[in-house]
Amino acid sequence: QVQMVESGGGLVQVGGSLSLSCTVSGLPFVSVAMSWFRQAPGKEREWIACIDKSGGTIDYADSVKGRFTLSRDNAKSTLYLQMNNLKPEDTAMYYCRAHLYGSCSAPFRTDNWGQGTQVTVSS
């Protein structure tokens, strides 16, 4: 059974930083691209970043480009998201998601979403 456990969220002031982690089990982590999503209250879930299986290609949504850094440790089956210069609009629940294959262009798997990790940025 596929399991994704997100962690690292918290309350931070504007301009602060947080580092999120997503630990994955039940699938061949080294073979799949991984993405982060976020969902703010009353809004749809939003894709924010993807990293391919090797870490050689990383894509970001414009809303986080230049502030967030995505990385992965295939030996630990863990995905990371370093978030700097946080803004109030970054307040959301953050989730990770696996793709079917190693490229960010691959469709997403249909596993259940994890519990997410809450990020709250206070002004």
PDB file of N, CA and C in Angstrom, residues 16-119:
ATOM      1  N   GLY A  16       9.925  34.471   6.504  1.00  0.00           N
ATOM      2  CA  GLY A  16      10.591  33.345   7.135  1.00  0.00           C
ATOM      3  C   GLY A  16      10.740  32.147   6.211  1.00  0.00           C
ATOM      4  N   SER A  17      11.270  31.064   6.763  1.00  0.00           N
ATOM      5  CA  SER A  17      11.544  29.859   5.986  1.00  0.00           C
ATOM      6  C   SER A  17      11.017  28.622   6.698  1.00  0.00           C
ATOM      7  N   LEU A  18      10.695  27.628   5.902  1.00  0.00           N
ATOM      8  CA  LEU A  18      10.320  26.311   6.406  1.00  0.00           C
ATOM      9  C   LEU A  18      10.851  25.268   5.446  1.00  0.00           C
ATOM     10  N   SER A  19      11.085  24.073   5.975  1.00  0.00           N
ATOM     11  CA  SER A  19      11.521  22.966   5.137  1.00  0.00           C
ATOM     12  C   SER A  19      10.562  21.801   5.320  1.00  0.00           C
ATOM     13  N   LEU A  20       9.912  21.405   4.246  1.00  0.00           N
ATOM     14  CA  LEU A  20       8.952  20.301   4.286  1.00  0.00           C
ATOM     15  C   LEU A  20       9.606  19.011   3.801  1.00  0.00           C
ATOM     16  N   SER A  21       9.091  17.899   4.290  1.00  0.00           N
ATOM     17  CA  SER A  21       9.539  16.583   3.847  1.00  0.00           C
ATOM     18  C   SER A  21       8.337  15.728   3.487  1.00  0.00           C
ATOM     19  N   CYS A  22       8.560  14.796   2.589  1.00  0.00           N
ATOM     20  CA  CYS A  22       7.539  13.824   2.217  1.00  0.00           C
ATOM     21  C   CYS A  22       8.226  12.477   2.114  1.00  0.00           C
ATOM     22  N   THR A  23       7.900  11.581   3.007  1.00  0.00           N
ATOM     23  CA  THR A  23       8.491  10.249   2.994  1.00  0.00           C
ATOM     24  C   THR A  23       7.500   9.285   2.349  1.00  0.00           C
ATOM     25  N   VAL A  24       8.001   8.534   1.377  1.00  0.00           N
ATOM     26  CA  VAL A  24       7.137   7.688   0.545  1.00  0.00           C
ATOM     27  C   VAL A  24       7.469   6.223   0.749  1.00  0.00           C
ATOM     28  N   SER A  25       6.453   5.389   0.813  1.00  0.00           N
ATOM     29  CA  SER A  25       6.647   3.945   0.882  1.00  0.00           C
ATOM     30  C   SER A  25       5.609   3.262   0.010  1.00  0.00           C
ATOM     31  N   GLY A  26       5.921   2.034  -0.408  1.00  0.00           N
ATOM     32  CA  GLY A  26       4.958   1.254  -1.166  1.00  0.00           C
ATOM     33  C   GLY A  26       5.030   1.418  -2.666  1.00  0.00           C
ATOM     34  N   LEU A  27       6.002   2.201  -3.154  1.00  0.00           N
ATOM     35  CA  LEU A  27       6.170   2.321  -4.596  1.00  0.00           C
ATOM     36  C   LEU A  27       7.659   2.543  -4.877  1.00  0.00           C
ATOM     37  N   PRO A  28       8.082   2.305  -6.132  1.00  0.00           N
ATOM     38  CA  PRO A  28       9.512   2.456  -6.464  1.00  0.00           C
ATOM     39  C   PRO A  28       9.889   3.926  -6.593  1.00  0.00           C
ATOM     40  N   PHE A  29      10.160   4.570  -5.459  1.00  0.00           N
ATOM     41  CA  PHE A  29      10.396   6.012  -5.406  1.00  0.00           C
ATOM     42  C   PHE A  29      11.452   6.440  -6.421  1.00  0.00           C
ATOM     43  N   VAL A  30      12.490   5.651  -6.570  1.00  0.00           N
ATOM     44  CA  VAL A  30      13.606   6.023  -7.433  1.00  0.00           C
ATOM     45  C   VAL A  30      13.187   6.085  -8.903  1.00  0.00           C
ATOM     46  N   SER A  31      12.048   5.516  -9.238  1.00  0.00           N
ATOM     47  CA  SER A  31      11.619   5.425 -10.637  1.00  0.00           C
ATOM     48  C   SER A  31      10.546   6.439 -11.022  1.00  0.00           C
ATOM     49  N   VAL A  32      10.089   7.237 -10.085  1.00  0.00           N
ATOM     50  CA  VAL A  32       8.967   8.134 -10.386  1.00  0.00           C
ATOM     51  C   VAL A  32       9.314   9.588 -10.105  1.00  0.00           C
ATOM     52  N   ALA A  33       8.738  10.465 -10.916  1.00  0.00           N
ATOM     53  CA  ALA A  33       8.798  11.889 -10.615  1.00  0.00           C
ATOM     54  C   ALA A  33       7.864  12.173  -9.442  1.00  0.00           C
ATOM     55  N   MET A  34       8.147  13.276  -8.744  1.00  0.00           N
ATOM     56  CA  MET A  34       7.343  13.655  -7.577  1.00  0.00           C
ATOM     57  C   MET A  34       6.981  15.128  -7.653  1.00  0.00           C
ATOM     58  N   SER A  35       5.786  15.452  -7.204  1.00  0.00           N
ATOM     59  CA  SER A  35       5.321  16.831  -7.183  1.00  0.00           C
ATOM     60  C   SER A  35       4.828  17.229  -5.800  1.00  0.00           C
ATOM     61  N   TRP A  36       4.847  18.528  -5.560  1.00  0.00           N
ATOM     62  CA  TRP A  36       4.193  19.115  -4.392  1.00  0.00           C
ATOM     63  C   TRP A  36       2.963  19.887  -4.866  1.00  0.00           C
ATOM     64  N   PHE A  37       1.920  19.786  -4.073  1.00  0.00           N
ATOM     65  CA  PHE A  37       0.694  20.555  -4.267  1.00  0.00           C
ATOM     66  C   PHE A  37       0.410  21.312  -2.971  1.00  0.00           C
ATOM     67  N   ARG A  38      -0.469  22.297  -3.061  1.00  0.00           N
ATOM     68  CA  ARG A  38      -0.954  22.954  -1.857  1.00  0.00           C
ATOM     69  C   ARG A  38      -2.420  23.331  -2.063  1.00  0.00           C
ATOM     70  N   GLN A  39      -3.120  23.434  -0.943  1.00  0.00           N
ATOM     71  CA  GLN A  39      -4.524  23.809  -0.996  1.00  0.00           C
ATOM     72  C   GLN A  39      -4.819  24.783   0.139  1.00  0.00           C
ATOM     73  N   ALA A  40      -5.198  25.985  -0.246  1.00  0.00           N
ATOM     74  CA  ALA A  40      -5.585  27.001   0.727  1.00  0.00           C
ATOM     75  C   ALA A  40      -7.074  26.868   1.007  1.00  0.00           C
ATOM     76  N   PRO A  41      -7.524  27.337   2.158  1.00  0.00           N
ATOM     77  CA  PRO A  41      -8.943  27.245   2.499  1.00  0.00           C
ATOM     78  C   PRO A  41      -9.821  27.891   1.436  1.00  0.00           C
ATOM     79  N   GLY A  42     -10.811  27.145   0.990  1.00  0.00           N
ATOM     80  CA  GLY A  42     -11.748  27.670   0.013  1.00  0.00           C
ATOM     81  C   GLY A  42     -11.234  27.704  -1.410  1.00  0.00           C
ATOM     82  N   LYS A  43     -10.046  27.166  -1.637  1.00  0.00           N
ATOM     83  CA  LYS A  43      -9.463  27.176  -2.977  1.00  0.00           C
ATOM     84  C   LYS A  43      -9.172  25.765  -3.445  1.00  0.00           C
ATOM     85  N   GLU A  44      -9.010  25.616  -4.758  1.00  0.00           N
ATOM     86  CA  GLU A  44      -8.680  24.310  -5.309  1.00  0.00           C
ATOM     87  C   GLU A  44      -7.207  23.980  -5.031  1.00  0.00           C
ATOM     88  N   ARG A  45      -6.934  22.686  -5.074  1.00  0.00           N
ATOM     89  CA  ARG A  45      -5.563  22.252  -4.898  1.00  0.00           C
ATOM     90  C   ARG A  45      -4.714  22.753  -6.064  1.00  0.00           C
ATOM     91  N   GLU A  46      -3.540  23.242  -5.759  1.00  0.00           N
ATOM     92  CA  GLU A  46      -2.675  23.898  -6.734  1.00  0.00           C
ATOM     93  C   GLU A  46      -1.335  23.168  -6.833  1.00  0.00           C
ATOM     94  N   TRP A  47      -0.921  22.840  -8.063  1.00  0.00           N
ATOM     95  CA  TRP A  47       0.409  22.263  -8.255  1.00  0.00           C
ATOM     96  C   TRP A  47       1.444  23.356  -8.092  1.00  0.00           C
ATOM     97  N   ILE A  48       2.550  23.062  -7.400  1.00  0.00           N
ATOM     98  CA  ILE A  48       3.562  24.082  -7.215  1.00  0.00           C
ATOM     99  C   ILE A  48       4.949  23.674  -7.688  1.00  0.00           C
ATOM    100  N   ALA A  49       5.276  22.391  -7.750  1.00  0.00           N
ATOM    101  CA  ALA A  49       6.629  22.023  -8.171  1.00  0.00           C
ATOM    102  C   ALA A  49       6.712  20.533  -8.468  1.00  0.00           C
ATOM    103  N   CYS A  50       7.640  20.192  -9.363  1.00  0.00           N
ATOM    104  CA  CYS A  50       7.877  18.795  -9.714  1.00  0.00           C
ATOM    105  C   CYS A  50       9.365  18.553  -9.889  1.00  0.00           C
ATOM    106  N   ILE A  51       9.796  17.353  -9.542  1.00  0.00           N
ATOM    107  CA  ILE A  51      11.180  16.944  -9.743  1.00  0.00           C
ATOM    108  C   ILE A  51      11.160  15.577 -10.405  1.00  0.00           C
ATOM    109  N   ASP A  52      11.989  15.387 -11.437  1.00  0.00           N
ATOM    110  CA  ASP A  52      11.991  14.089 -12.107  1.00  0.00           C
ATOM    111  C   ASP A  52      12.737  13.052 -11.265  1.00  0.00           C
ATOM    112  N   LYS A  53      12.771  11.813 -11.743  1.00  0.00           N
ATOM    113  CA  LYS A  53      13.266  10.723 -10.916  1.00  0.00           C
ATOM    114  C   LYS A  53      14.724  10.883 -10.502  1.00  0.00           C
ATOM    115  N   SER A  54      15.505  11.537 -11.352  1.00  0.00           N
ATOM    116  CA  SER A  54      16.930  11.685 -11.059  1.00  0.00           C
ATOM    117  C   SER A  54      17.260  12.998 -10.359  1.00  0.00           C
ATOM    118  N   GLY A  55      16.291  13.911 -10.328  1.00  0.00           N
ATOM    119  CA  GLY A  55      16.555  15.229  -9.765  1.00  0.00           C
ATOM    120  C   GLY A  55      17.170  16.188 -10.755  1.00  0.00           C
ATOM    121  N   GLY A  56      17.307  15.744 -12.002  1.00  0.00           N
ATOM    122  CA  GLY A  56      17.953  16.583 -13.000  1.00  0.00           C
ATOM    123  C   GLY A  56      17.057  17.639 -13.600  1.00  0.00           C
ATOM    124  N   THR A  57      15.759  17.440 -13.525  1.00  0.00           N
ATOM    125  CA  THR A  57      14.799  18.412 -14.056  1.00  0.00           C
ATOM    126  C   THR A  57      13.806  18.782 -12.962  1.00  0.00           C
ATOM    127  N   ILE A  58      13.699  20.063 -12.711  1.00  0.00           N
ATOM    128  CA  ILE A  58      12.786  20.565 -11.684  1.00  0.00           C
ATOM    129  C   ILE A  58      11.973  21.706 -12.277  1.00  0.00           C
ATOM    130  N   ASP A  59      10.681  21.657 -12.095  1.00  0.00           N
ATOM    131  CA  ASP A  59       9.787  22.702 -12.585  1.00  0.00           C
ATOM    132  C   ASP A  59       9.051  23.328 -11.416  1.00  0.00           C
ATOM    133  N   TYR A  60       8.808  24.641 -11.511  1.00  0.00           N
ATOM    134  CA  TYR A  60       8.113  25.365 -10.456  1.00  0.00           C
ATOM    135  C   TYR A  60       6.971  26.187 -11.037  1.00  0.00           C
ATOM    136  N   ALA A  61       5.923  26.334 -10.249  1.00  0.00           N
ATOM    137  CA  ALA A  61       4.880  27.278 -10.603  1.00  0.00           C
ATOM    138  C   ALA A  61       5.435  28.688 -10.432  1.00  0.00           C
ATOM    139  N   ASP A  62       4.922  29.614 -11.212  1.00  0.00           N
ATOM    140  CA  ASP A  62       5.407  30.989 -11.131  1.00  0.00           C
ATOM    141  C   ASP A  62       5.248  31.569  -9.731  1.00  0.00           C
ATOM    142  N   SER A  63       4.239  31.123  -9.021  1.00  0.00           N
ATOM    143  CA  SER A  63       3.948  31.678  -7.697  1.00  0.00           C
ATOM    144  C   SER A  63       5.035  31.379  -6.667  1.00  0.00           C
ATOM    145  N   VAL A  64       5.852  30.359  -6.931  1.00  0.00           N
ATOM    146  CA  VAL A  64       6.884  29.979  -5.948  1.00  0.00           C
ATOM    147  C   VAL A  64       8.293  30.028  -6.522  1.00  0.00           C
ATOM    148  N   LYS A  65       8.410  30.254  -7.810  1.00  0.00           N
ATOM    149  CA  LYS A  65       9.717  30.250  -8.463  1.00  0.00           C
ATOM    150  C   LYS A  65      10.632  31.296  -7.840  1.00  0.00           C
ATOM    151  N   GLY A  66      11.851  30.884  -7.549  1.00  0.00           N
ATOM    152  CA  GLY A  66      12.824  31.792  -6.953  1.00  0.00           C
ATOM    153  C   GLY A  66      12.783  31.821  -5.439  1.00  0.00           C
ATOM    154  N   ARG A  67      11.748  31.249  -4.851  1.00  0.00           N
ATOM    155  CA  ARG A  67      11.624  31.231  -3.385  1.00  0.00           C
ATOM    156  C   ARG A  67      11.651  29.812  -2.816  1.00  0.00           C
ATOM    157  N   PHE A  68      11.128  28.862  -3.575  1.00  0.00           N
ATOM    158  CA  PHE A  68      11.057  27.468  -3.132  1.00  0.00           C
ATOM    159  C   PHE A  68      12.098  26.630  -3.887  1.00  0.00           C
ATOM    160  N   THR A  69      12.664  25.644  -3.202  1.00  0.00           N
ATOM    161  CA  THR A  69      13.624  24.735  -3.824  1.00  0.00           C
ATOM    162  C   THR A  69      13.223  23.300  -3.533  1.00  0.00           C
ATOM    163  N   LEU A  70      13.067  22.533  -4.600  1.00  0.00           N
ATOM    164  CA  LEU A  70      12.652  21.129  -4.492  1.00  0.00           C
ATOM    165  C   LEU A  70      13.858  20.220  -4.661  1.00  0.00           C
ATOM    166  N   SER A  71      13.926  19.181  -3.834  1.00  0.00           N
ATOM    167  CA  SER A  71      15.013  18.207  -3.955  1.00  0.00           C
ATOM    168  C   SER A  71      14.497  16.846  -3.481  1.00  0.00           C
ATOM    169  N   ARG A  72      15.293  15.834  -3.718  1.00  0.00           N
ATOM    170  CA  ARG A  72      14.914  14.482  -3.318  1.00  0.00           C
ATOM    171  C   ARG A  72      16.141  13.688  -2.925  1.00  0.00           C
ATOM    172  N   ASP A  73      15.925  12.699  -2.050  1.00  0.00           N
ATOM    173  CA  ASP A  73      16.956  11.753  -1.658  1.00  0.00           C
ATOM    174  C   ASP A  73      16.402  10.369  -1.959  1.00  0.00           C
ATOM    175  N   ASN A  74      16.803   9.805  -3.071  1.00  0.00           N
ATOM    176  CA  ASN A  74      16.259   8.517  -3.482  1.00  0.00           C
ATOM    177  C   ASN A  74      16.638   7.393  -2.520  1.00  0.00           C
ATOM    178  N   ALA A  75      17.770   7.500  -1.873  1.00  0.00           N
ATOM    179  CA  ALA A  75      18.173   6.470  -0.909  1.00  0.00           C
ATOM    180  C   ALA A  75      17.246   6.442   0.303  1.00  0.00           C
ATOM    181  N   LYS A  76      16.617   7.580   0.594  1.00  0.00           N
ATOM    182  CA  LYS A  76      15.718   7.674   1.746  1.00  0.00           C
ATOM    183  C   LYS A  76      14.251   7.729   1.335  1.00  0.00           C
ATOM    184  N   SER A  77      14.001   7.649   0.031  1.00  0.00           N
ATOM    185  CA  SER A  77      12.618   7.743  -0.482  1.00  0.00           C
ATOM    186  C   SER A  77      11.915   8.974   0.082  1.00  0.00           C
ATOM    187  N   THR A  78      12.630  10.073   0.049  1.00  0.00           N
ATOM    188  CA  THR A  78      12.111  11.302   0.664  1.00  0.00           C
ATOM    189  C   THR A  78      12.241  12.474  -0.293  1.00  0.00           C
ATOM    190  N   LEU A  79      11.206  13.266  -0.307  1.00  0.00           N
ATOM    191  CA  LEU A  79      11.116  14.478  -1.105  1.00  0.00           C
ATOM    192  C   LEU A  79      11.169  15.664  -0.157  1.00  0.00           C
ATOM    193  N   TYR A  80      11.848  16.735  -0.591  1.00  0.00           N
ATOM    194  CA  TYR A  80      11.982  17.907   0.265  1.00  0.00           C
ATOM    195  C   TYR A  80      11.495  19.164  -0.469  1.00  0.00           C
ATOM    196  N   LEU A  81      11.045  20.124   0.325  1.00  0.00           N
ATOM    197  CA  LEU A  81      10.679  21.424  -0.235  1.00  0.00           C
ATOM    198  C   LEU A  81      11.176  22.498   0.722  1.00  0.00           C
ATOM    199  N   GLN A  82      12.220  23.201   0.304  1.00  0.00           N
ATOM    200  CA  GLN A  82      12.738  24.320   1.090  1.00  0.00           C
ATOM    201  C   GLN A  82      11.991  25.576   0.649  1.00  0.00           C
ATOM    202  N   MET A  83      11.359  26.230   1.607  1.00  0.00           N
ATOM    203  CA  MET A  83      10.548  27.406   1.305  1.00  0.00           C
ATOM    204  C   MET A  83      11.152  28.622   1.994  1.00  0.00           C
ATOM    205  N   ASN A  84      11.544  29.599   1.212  1.00  0.00           N
ATOM    206  CA  ASN A  84      12.144  30.821   1.732  1.00  0.00           C
ATOM    207  C   ASN A  84      11.274  32.022   1.374  1.00  0.00           C
ATOM    208  N   ASN A  85      11.512  33.118   2.078  1.00  0.00           N
ATOM    209  CA  ASN A  85      10.786  34.359   1.812  1.00  0.00           C
ATOM    210  C   ASN A  85       9.274  34.107   1.738  1.00  0.00           C
ATOM    211  N   LEU A  86       8.758  33.464   2.756  1.00  0.00           N
ATOM    212  CA  LEU A  86       7.356  33.071   2.740  1.00  0.00           C
ATOM    213  C   LEU A  86       6.429  34.273   2.814  1.00  0.00           C
ATOM    214  N   LYS A  87       5.294  34.144   2.132  1.00  0.00           N
ATOM    215  CA  LYS A  87       4.298  35.205   2.056  1.00  0.00           C
ATOM    216  C   LYS A  87       2.969  34.695   2.626  1.00  0.00           C
ATOM    217  N   PRO A  88       2.090  35.591   3.029  1.00  0.00           N
ATOM    218  CA  PRO A  88       0.786  35.143   3.547  1.00  0.00           C
ATOM    219  C   PRO A  88       0.036  34.253   2.562  1.00  0.00           C
ATOM    220  N   GLU A  89       0.186  34.504   1.278  1.00  0.00           N
ATOM    221  CA  GLU A  89      -0.504  33.692   0.269  1.00  0.00           C
ATOM    222  C   GLU A  89       0.063  32.286   0.141  1.00  0.00           C
ATOM    223  N   ASP A  90       1.161  31.994   0.835  1.00  0.00           N
ATOM    224  CA  ASP A  90       1.685  30.626   0.865  1.00  0.00           C
ATOM    225  C   ASP A  90       0.979  29.782   1.917  1.00  0.00           C
ATOM    226  N   THR A  91       0.137  30.403   2.733  1.00  0.00           N
ATOM    227  CA  THR A  91      -0.607  29.664   3.741  1.00  0.00           C
ATOM    228  C   THR A  91      -1.508  28.633   3.079  1.00  0.00           C
ATOM    229  N   ALA A  92      -1.308  27.369   3.439  1.00  0.00           N
ATOM    230  CA  ALA A  92      -2.051  26.273   2.808  1.00  0.00           C
ATOM    231  C   ALA A  92      -1.650  24.957   3.450  1.00  0.00           C
ATOM    232  N   MET A  93      -2.399  23.913   3.095  1.00  0.00           N
ATOM    233  CA  MET A  93      -1.992  22.556   3.416  1.00  0.00           C
ATOM    234  C   MET A  93      -1.165  22.062   2.231  1.00  0.00           C
ATOM    235  N   TYR A  94      -0.023  21.468   2.521  1.00  0.00           N
ATOM    236  CA  TYR A  94       0.899  21.029   1.482  1.00  0.00           C
ATOM    237  C   TYR A  94       0.905  19.502   1.397  1.00  0.00           C
ATOM    238  N   TYR A  95       0.865  19.009   0.149  1.00  0.00           N
ATOM    239  CA  TYR A  95       0.805  17.574  -0.115  1.00  0.00           C
ATOM    240  C   TYR A  95       1.831  17.189  -1.172  1.00  0.00           C
ATOM    241  N   CYS A  96       2.307  15.951  -1.111  1.00  0.00           N
ATOM    242  CA  CYS A  96       3.153  15.439  -2.188  1.00  0.00           C
ATOM    243  C   CYS A  96       2.356  14.405  -2.986  1.00  0.00           C
ATOM    244  N   ARG A  97       2.821  14.184  -4.210  1.00  0.00           N
ATOM    245  CA  ARG A  97       2.113  13.298  -5.126  1.00  0.00           C
ATOM    246  C   ARG A  97       3.112  12.662  -6.065  1.00  0.00           C
ATOM    247  N   ALA A  98       2.928  11.375  -6.338  1.00  0.00           N
ATOM    248  CA  ALA A  98       3.820  10.669  -7.240  1.00  0.00           C
ATOM    249  C   ALA A  98       3.252  10.645  -8.656  1.00  0.00           C
ATOM    250  N   HIS A  99       4.145  10.677  -9.612  1.00  0.00           N
ATOM    251  CA  HIS A  99       3.761  10.490 -11.000  1.00  0.00           C
ATOM    252  C   HIS A  99       3.868   8.999 -11.348  1.00  0.00           C
ATOM    253  N   LEU A 100       3.320   8.623 -12.510  1.00  0.00           N
ATOM    254  CA  LEU A 100       3.370   7.227 -12.929  1.00  0.00           C
ATOM    255  C   LEU A 100       4.764   6.816 -13.388  1.00  0.00           C
ATOM    256  N   TYR A 101       5.504   7.766 -13.927  1.00  0.00           N
ATOM    257  CA  TYR A 101       6.823   7.448 -14.478  1.00  0.00           C
ATOM    258  C   TYR A 101       7.843   8.477 -14.013  1.00  0.00           C
ATOM    259  N   GLY A 102       9.035   8.448 -14.586  1.00  0.00           N
ATOM    260  CA  GLY A 102      10.121   9.265 -14.094  1.00  0.00           C
ATOM    261  C   GLY A 102      10.140  10.716 -14.518  1.00  0.00           C
ATOM    262  N   SER A 103       9.309  11.085 -15.463  1.00  0.00           N
ATOM    263  CA  SER A 103       9.286  12.450 -15.980  1.00  0.00           C
ATOM    264  C   SER A 103       8.143  13.254 -15.384  1.00  0.00           C
ATOM    265  N   CYS A 104       8.355  14.556 -15.260  1.00  0.00           N
ATOM    266  CA  CYS A 104       7.293  15.432 -14.749  1.00  0.00           C
ATOM    267  C   CYS A 104       6.129  15.553 -15.725  1.00  0.00           C
ATOM    268  N   SER A 105       6.322  15.121 -16.955  1.00  0.00           N
ATOM    269  CA  SER A 105       5.224  15.133 -17.923  1.00  0.00           C
ATOM    270  C   SER A 105       4.322  13.918 -17.780  1.00  0.00           C
ATOM    271  N   ALA A 106       4.715  12.958 -16.975  1.00  0.00           N
ATOM    272  CA  ALA A 106       3.906  11.744 -16.784  1.00  0.00           C
ATOM    273  C   ALA A 106       2.655  12.055 -15.971  1.00  0.00           C
ATOM    274  N   PRO A 107       1.579  11.313 -16.212  1.00  0.00           N
ATOM    275  CA  PRO A 107       0.359  11.519 -15.406  1.00  0.00           C
ATOM    276  C   PRO A 107       0.620  11.214 -13.938  1.00  0.00           C
ATOM    277  N   PHE A 108      -0.239  11.704 -13.089  1.00  0.00           N
ATOM    278  CA  PHE A 108      -0.123  11.411 -11.666  1.00  0.00           C
ATOM    279  C   PHE A 108      -0.698  10.038 -11.355  1.00  0.00           C
ATOM    280  N   ARG A 109      -0.112   9.393 -10.372  1.00  0.00           N
ATOM    281  CA  ARG A 109      -0.711   8.179  -9.826  1.00  0.00           C
ATOM    282  C   ARG A 109      -2.024   8.572  -9.140  1.00  0.00           C
ATOM    283  N   THR A 110      -2.851   7.565  -8.891  1.00  0.00           N
ATOM    284  CA  THR A 110      -4.166   7.828  -8.293  1.00  0.00           C
ATOM    285  C   THR A 110      -4.226   7.359  -6.847  1.00  0.00           C
ATOM    286  N   ASP A 111      -3.078   7.347  -6.178  1.00  0.00           N
ATOM    287  CA  ASP A 111      -3.068   6.966  -4.763  1.00  0.00           C
ATOM    288  C   ASP A 111      -3.863   7.968  -3.935  1.00  0.00           C
ATOM    289  N   ASN A 112      -4.287   7.527  -2.768  1.00  0.00           N
ATOM    290  CA  ASN A 112      -4.931   8.453  -1.841  1.00  0.00           C
ATOM    291  C   ASN A 112      -3.940   9.543  -1.422  1.00  0.00           C
ATOM    292  N   TRP A 113      -4.441  10.740  -1.217  1.00  0.00           N
ATOM    293  CA  TRP A 113      -3.608  11.817  -0.731  1.00  0.00           C
ATOM    294  C   TRP A 113      -3.185  11.525   0.716  1.00  0.00           C
ATOM    295  N   GLY A 114      -1.991  11.997   1.057  1.00  0.00           N
ATOM    296  CA  GLY A 114      -1.566  11.910   2.441  1.00  0.00           C
ATOM    297  C   GLY A 114      -2.325  12.902   3.300  1.00  0.00           C
ATOM    298  N   GLN A 115      -1.939  12.989   4.549  1.00  0.00           N
ATOM    299  CA  GLN A 115      -2.647  13.892   5.464  1.00  0.00           C
ATOM    300  C   GLN A 115      -2.223  15.348   5.260  1.00  0.00           C
ATOM    301  N   GLY A 116      -1.115  15.551   4.581  1.00  0.00           N
ATOM    302  CA  GLY A 116      -0.631  16.904   4.336  1.00  0.00           C
ATOM    303  C   GLY A 116       0.054  17.494   5.559  1.00  0.00           C
ATOM    304  N   THR A 117       0.683  18.644   5.340  1.00  0.00           N
ATOM    305  CA  THR A 117       1.306  19.376   6.439  1.00  0.00           C
ATOM    306  C   THR A 117       0.928  20.848   6.289  1.00  0.00           C
ATOM    307  N   GLN A 118       0.480  21.456   7.366  1.00  0.00           N
ATOM    308  CA  GLN A 118      -0.052  22.811   7.323  1.00  0.00           C
ATOM    309  C   GLN A 118       1.055  23.845   7.436  1.00  0.00           C
ATOM    310  N   VAL A 119       1.034  24.792   6.529  1.00  0.00           N
ATOM    311  CA  VAL A 119       1.945  25.940   6.572  1.00  0.00           C
ATOM    312  C   VAL A 119       1.097  27.190   6.766  1.00  0.00           C
TER     313      VAL A 119
END
